[in-house]
Short mmCIF file of C-alpha atoms and ligand atoms in Angstrom, two decimals:
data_model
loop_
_atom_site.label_atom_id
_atom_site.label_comp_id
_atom_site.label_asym_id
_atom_site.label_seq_id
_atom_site.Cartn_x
_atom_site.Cartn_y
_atom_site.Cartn_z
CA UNK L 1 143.27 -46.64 -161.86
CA UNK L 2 140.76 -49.65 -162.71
CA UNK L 3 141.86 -52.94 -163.90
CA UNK L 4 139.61 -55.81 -164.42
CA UNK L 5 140.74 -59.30 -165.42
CA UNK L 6 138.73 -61.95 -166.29
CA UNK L 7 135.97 -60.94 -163.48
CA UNK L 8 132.59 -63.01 -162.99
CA UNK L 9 129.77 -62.48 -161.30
CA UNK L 10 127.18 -65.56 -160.59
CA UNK L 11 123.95 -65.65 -158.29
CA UNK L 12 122.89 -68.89 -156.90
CA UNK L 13 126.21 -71.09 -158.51
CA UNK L 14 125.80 -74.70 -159.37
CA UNK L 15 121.43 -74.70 -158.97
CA UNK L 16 118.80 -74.61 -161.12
CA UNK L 17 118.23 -70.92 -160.98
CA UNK L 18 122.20 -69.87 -161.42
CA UNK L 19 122.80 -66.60 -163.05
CA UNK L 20 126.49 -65.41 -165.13
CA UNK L 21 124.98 -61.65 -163.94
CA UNK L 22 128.60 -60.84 -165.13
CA UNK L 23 130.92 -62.82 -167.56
CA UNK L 24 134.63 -62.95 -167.98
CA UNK L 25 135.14 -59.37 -168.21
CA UNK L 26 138.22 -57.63 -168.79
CA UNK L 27 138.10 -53.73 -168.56
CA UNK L 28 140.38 -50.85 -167.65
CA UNK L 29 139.16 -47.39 -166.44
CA UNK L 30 141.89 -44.32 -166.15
CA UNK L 31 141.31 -41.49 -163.90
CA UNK L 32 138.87 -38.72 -164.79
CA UNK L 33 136.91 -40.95 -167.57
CA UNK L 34 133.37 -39.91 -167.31
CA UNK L 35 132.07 -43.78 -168.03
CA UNK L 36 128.78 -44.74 -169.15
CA UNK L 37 127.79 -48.34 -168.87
CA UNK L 38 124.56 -49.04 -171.07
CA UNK L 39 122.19 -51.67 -171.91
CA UNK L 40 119.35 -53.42 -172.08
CA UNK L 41 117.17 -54.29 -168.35
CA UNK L 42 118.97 -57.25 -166.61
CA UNK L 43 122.12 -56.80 -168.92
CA UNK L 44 124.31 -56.89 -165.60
CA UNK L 45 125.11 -53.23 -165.26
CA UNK L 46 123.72 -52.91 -161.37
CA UNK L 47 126.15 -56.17 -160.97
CA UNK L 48 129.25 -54.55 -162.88
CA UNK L 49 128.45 -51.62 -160.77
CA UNK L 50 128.40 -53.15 -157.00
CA UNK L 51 131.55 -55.27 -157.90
CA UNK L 52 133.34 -52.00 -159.17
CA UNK L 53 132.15 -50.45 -155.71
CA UNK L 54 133.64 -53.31 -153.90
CA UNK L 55 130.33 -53.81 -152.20
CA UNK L 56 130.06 -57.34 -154.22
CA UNK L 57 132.71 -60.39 -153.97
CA UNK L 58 134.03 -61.74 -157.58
CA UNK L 59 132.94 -65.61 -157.86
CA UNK L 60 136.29 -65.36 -159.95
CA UNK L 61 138.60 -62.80 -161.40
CA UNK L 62 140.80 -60.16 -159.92
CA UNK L 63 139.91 -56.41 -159.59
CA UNK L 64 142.70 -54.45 -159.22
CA UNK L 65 142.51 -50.52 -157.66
CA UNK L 66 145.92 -48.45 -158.09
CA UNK L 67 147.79 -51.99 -158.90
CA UNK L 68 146.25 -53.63 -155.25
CA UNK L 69 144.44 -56.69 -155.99
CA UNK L 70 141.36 -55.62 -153.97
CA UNK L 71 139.03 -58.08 -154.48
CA UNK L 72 141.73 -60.78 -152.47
CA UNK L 73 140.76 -58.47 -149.36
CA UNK L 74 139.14 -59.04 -146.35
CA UNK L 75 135.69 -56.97 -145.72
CA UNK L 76 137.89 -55.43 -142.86
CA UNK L 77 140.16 -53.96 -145.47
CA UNK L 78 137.80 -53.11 -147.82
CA UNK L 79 135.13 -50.78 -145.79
CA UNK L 80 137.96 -48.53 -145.20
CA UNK L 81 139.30 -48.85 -148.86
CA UNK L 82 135.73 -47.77 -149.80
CA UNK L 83 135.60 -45.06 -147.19
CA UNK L 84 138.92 -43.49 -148.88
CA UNK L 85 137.99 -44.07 -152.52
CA UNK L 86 134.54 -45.09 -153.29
CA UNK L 87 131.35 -43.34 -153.34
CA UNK L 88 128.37 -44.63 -154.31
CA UNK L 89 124.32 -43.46 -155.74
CA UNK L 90 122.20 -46.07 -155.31
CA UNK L 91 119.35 -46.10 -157.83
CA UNK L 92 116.89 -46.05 -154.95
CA UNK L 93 118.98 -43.76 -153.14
CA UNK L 94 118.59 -45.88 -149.60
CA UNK L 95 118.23 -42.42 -147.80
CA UNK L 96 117.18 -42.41 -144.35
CA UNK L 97 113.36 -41.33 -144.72
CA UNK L 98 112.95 -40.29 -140.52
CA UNK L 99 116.01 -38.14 -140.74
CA UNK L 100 116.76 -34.99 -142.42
CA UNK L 101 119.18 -33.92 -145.35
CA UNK L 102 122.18 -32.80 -143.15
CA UNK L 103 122.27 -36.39 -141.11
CA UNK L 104 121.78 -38.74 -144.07
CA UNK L 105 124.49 -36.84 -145.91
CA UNK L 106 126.78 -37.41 -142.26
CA UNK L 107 126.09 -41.05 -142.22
CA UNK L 108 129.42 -41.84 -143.80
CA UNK L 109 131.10 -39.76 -141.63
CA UNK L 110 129.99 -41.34 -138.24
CA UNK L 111 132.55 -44.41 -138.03
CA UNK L 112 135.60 -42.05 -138.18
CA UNK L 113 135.26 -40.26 -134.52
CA UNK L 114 135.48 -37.05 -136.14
CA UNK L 115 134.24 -34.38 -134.14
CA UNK L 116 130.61 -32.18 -134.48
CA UNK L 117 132.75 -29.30 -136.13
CA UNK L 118 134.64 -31.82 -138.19
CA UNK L 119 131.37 -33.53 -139.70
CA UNK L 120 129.49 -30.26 -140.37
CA UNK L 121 132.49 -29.13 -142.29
CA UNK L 122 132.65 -31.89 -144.42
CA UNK L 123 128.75 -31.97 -144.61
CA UNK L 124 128.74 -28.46 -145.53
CA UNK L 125 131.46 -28.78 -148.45
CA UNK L 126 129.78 -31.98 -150.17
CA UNK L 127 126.18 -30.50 -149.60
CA UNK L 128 127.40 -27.42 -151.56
CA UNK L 129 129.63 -29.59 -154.28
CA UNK L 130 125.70 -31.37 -155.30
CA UNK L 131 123.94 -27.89 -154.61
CA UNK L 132 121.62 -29.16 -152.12
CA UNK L 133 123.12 -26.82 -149.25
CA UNK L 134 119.48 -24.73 -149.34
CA UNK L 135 117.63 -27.83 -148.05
CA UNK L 136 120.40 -29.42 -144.91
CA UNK L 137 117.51 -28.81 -142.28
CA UNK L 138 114.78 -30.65 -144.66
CA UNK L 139 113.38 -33.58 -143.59
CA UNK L 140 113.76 -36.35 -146.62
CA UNK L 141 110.11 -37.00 -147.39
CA UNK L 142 109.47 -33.37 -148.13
CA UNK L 143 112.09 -33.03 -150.85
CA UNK L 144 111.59 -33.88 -154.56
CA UNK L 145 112.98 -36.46 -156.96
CA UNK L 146 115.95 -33.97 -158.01
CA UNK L 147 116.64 -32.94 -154.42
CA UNK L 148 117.09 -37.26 -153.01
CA UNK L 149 119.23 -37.49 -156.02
CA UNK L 150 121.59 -34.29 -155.09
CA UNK L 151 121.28 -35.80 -151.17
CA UNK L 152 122.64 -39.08 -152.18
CA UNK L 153 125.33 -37.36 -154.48
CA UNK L 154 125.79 -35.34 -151.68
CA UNK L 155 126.36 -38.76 -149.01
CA UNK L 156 128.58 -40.29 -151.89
CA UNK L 157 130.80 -37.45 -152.13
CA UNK L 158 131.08 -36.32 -148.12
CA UNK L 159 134.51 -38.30 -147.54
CA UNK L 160 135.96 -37.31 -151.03
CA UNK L 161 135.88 -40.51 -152.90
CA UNK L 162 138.13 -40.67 -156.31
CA UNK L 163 135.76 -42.36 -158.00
CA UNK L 164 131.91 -41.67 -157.74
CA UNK L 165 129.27 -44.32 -159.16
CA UNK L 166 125.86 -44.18 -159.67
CA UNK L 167 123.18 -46.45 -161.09
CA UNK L 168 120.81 -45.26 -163.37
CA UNK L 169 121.10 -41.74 -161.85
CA UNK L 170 118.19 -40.52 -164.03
CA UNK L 171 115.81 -43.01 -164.37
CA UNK L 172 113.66 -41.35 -161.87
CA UNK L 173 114.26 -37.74 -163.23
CA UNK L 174 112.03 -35.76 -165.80
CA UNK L 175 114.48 -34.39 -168.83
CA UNK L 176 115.13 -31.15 -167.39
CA UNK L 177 116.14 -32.71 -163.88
CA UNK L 178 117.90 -35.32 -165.36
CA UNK L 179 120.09 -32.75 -167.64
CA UNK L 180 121.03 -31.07 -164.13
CA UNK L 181 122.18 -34.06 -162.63
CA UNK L 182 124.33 -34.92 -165.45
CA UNK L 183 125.51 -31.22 -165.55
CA UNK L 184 126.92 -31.64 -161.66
CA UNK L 185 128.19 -35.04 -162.76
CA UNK L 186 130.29 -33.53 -165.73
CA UNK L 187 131.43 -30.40 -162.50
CA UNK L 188 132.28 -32.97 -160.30
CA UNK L 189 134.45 -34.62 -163.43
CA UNK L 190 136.28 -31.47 -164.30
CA UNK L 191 137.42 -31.33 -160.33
CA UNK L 192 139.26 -34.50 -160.95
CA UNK L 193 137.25 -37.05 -159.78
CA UNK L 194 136.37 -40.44 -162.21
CA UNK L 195 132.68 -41.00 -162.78
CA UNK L 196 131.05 -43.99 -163.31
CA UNK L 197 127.68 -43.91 -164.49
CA UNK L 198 124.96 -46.32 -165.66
CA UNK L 199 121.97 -45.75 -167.91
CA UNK L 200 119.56 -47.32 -171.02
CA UNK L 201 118.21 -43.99 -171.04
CA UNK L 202 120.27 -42.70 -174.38
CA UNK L 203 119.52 -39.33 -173.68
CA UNK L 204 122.72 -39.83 -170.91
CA UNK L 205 125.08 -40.71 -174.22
CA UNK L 206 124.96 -37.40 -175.25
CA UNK L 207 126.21 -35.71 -172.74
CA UNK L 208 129.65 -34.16 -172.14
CA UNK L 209 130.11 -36.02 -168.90
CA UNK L 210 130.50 -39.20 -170.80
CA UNK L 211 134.14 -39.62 -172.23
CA UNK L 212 133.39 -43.14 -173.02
CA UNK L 213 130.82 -45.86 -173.18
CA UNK L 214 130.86 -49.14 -172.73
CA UNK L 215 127.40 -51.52 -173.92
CA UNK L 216 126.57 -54.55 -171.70
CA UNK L 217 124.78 -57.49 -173.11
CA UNK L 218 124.08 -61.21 -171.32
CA UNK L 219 127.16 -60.04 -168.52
CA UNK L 220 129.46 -59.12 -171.02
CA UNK L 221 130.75 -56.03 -172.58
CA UNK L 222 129.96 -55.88 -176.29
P1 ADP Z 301 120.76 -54.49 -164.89
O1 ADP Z 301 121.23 -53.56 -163.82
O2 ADP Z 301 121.48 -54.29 -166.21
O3 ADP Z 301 119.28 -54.45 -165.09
P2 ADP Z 301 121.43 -56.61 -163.01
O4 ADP Z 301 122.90 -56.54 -162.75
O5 ADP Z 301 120.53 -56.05 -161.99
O6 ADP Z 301 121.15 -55.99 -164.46
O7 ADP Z 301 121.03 -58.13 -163.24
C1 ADP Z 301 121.73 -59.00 -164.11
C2 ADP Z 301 121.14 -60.38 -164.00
O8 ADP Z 301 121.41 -60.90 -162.70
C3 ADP Z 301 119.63 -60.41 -164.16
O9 ADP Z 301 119.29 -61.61 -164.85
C4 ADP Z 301 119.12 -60.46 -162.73
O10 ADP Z 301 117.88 -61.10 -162.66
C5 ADP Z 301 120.20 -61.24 -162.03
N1 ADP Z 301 120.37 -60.86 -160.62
C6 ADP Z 301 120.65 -59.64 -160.12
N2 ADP Z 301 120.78 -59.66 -158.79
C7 ADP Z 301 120.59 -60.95 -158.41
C8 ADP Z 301 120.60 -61.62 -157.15
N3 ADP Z 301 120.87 -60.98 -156.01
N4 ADP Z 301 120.35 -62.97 -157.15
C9 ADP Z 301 120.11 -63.62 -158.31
N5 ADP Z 301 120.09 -63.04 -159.52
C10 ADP Z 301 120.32 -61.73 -159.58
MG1 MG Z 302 120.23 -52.11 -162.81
#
């Protein structure tokens, strides 16, 4: 599904403060792996991640989806590339904090021209696939740590990406939150769809979501 050749990834190029966030890496994912990407703080995992989401240019390498070379596209191309096949959990979620549950999960949704019965269907079914459909009318400041993370699982998955990715999705979970999250992670796995998941908690190893995991060290996979 995934192919990586030779990708790079460096912040500020050619000055003083230049950083190889992500070096020379060459990786292939299949459809349906439940991936972990570990390591330590500032390893380049948040990097990998954004350039796997196509939200982040290569400074060099190719990134192939389904054989396209996606990373030669234009931004044009890619937001609807993303729309179809990406969805992403930001580690600080980037929920809209004025607005409740049901229109931050709709956000996604609002560039399409799909109608009001169109959008609450598809809010409906992704607000039930990360079991947050008890809490659409909530406001987002009044829900708790679990309930932003199913809200933002629940945004990623509205347009019914292939691949879901989500950065450090329990770093700001206790153990028995965290454990639930993983849990829907390892449903929404089962339903066919390829997870992508990073983490330096090693709790997150252990669990059946993960089919395979991949350590990051200095940009580069170990
Ligand atoms: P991790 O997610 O594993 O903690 P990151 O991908 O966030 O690692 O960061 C990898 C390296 O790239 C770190 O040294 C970090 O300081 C640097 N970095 C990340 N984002 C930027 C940026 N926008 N500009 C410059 N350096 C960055
Ligand atoms: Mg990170």
């Amino acid at each position: 599904m995934i192919q990586l050749t030779k990708l790079n990834k460096i912040y500020n190029p050619n000055q003083n403060n230049e950083v190889r966030a992500v070096q020379n890496i060459d990786l292939q994912i299949e459809a349906g792996e439940g991936l972990l990407i570990k390591g330590a703080s500032g390893s380049g995992k948040t990097t990998l991640l954004a350039l796997l989401a196509c939200l982040s240019k290569p400074s060099s390498g190719t990134y192939y989806f389904e054989n396209q070379a996606v990373s030669k596209w234009s931004e044009k191309f890619l937001t609807v590339f993303r729309q179809k096949n990406i969805g992403v959990v930001f580690q600080n979620f980037q929920l809209l904090k004025g607005f409740d549950v049901f229109t931050n999960i709709s956000i996604p949704l609002l560039p399409l021209g799909l109608s009001n019965r169109e959008i609450s269907q598809k809010v409906q079914k992704a607000a039930q696939e990360a079991h947050i459909e008890h809490r659409l009318s909530f406001p987002i400041k009044n829900l708790s740590g679990g309930e932003l993370q199913r809200t933002a699982i629940a945004r990623a998955l509205v347009n019914s990406p292939k691949v879901l990715l989500a950065d450090e999705p329990t770093a700001s979970l206790d153990s028995e939150m965290a454990l639930k999250i993983l849990n829907l992670f390892e449903e929404l796995r089962k339903e066919g769809k390829t997870i992508i998941v990073t983490s330096h908690d090693p709790a997150v190893e252990q669990h059946p979501l993960v089919s395979r995991v991949l350590t990051m060290k200095d940009g580069k996979i170990l």
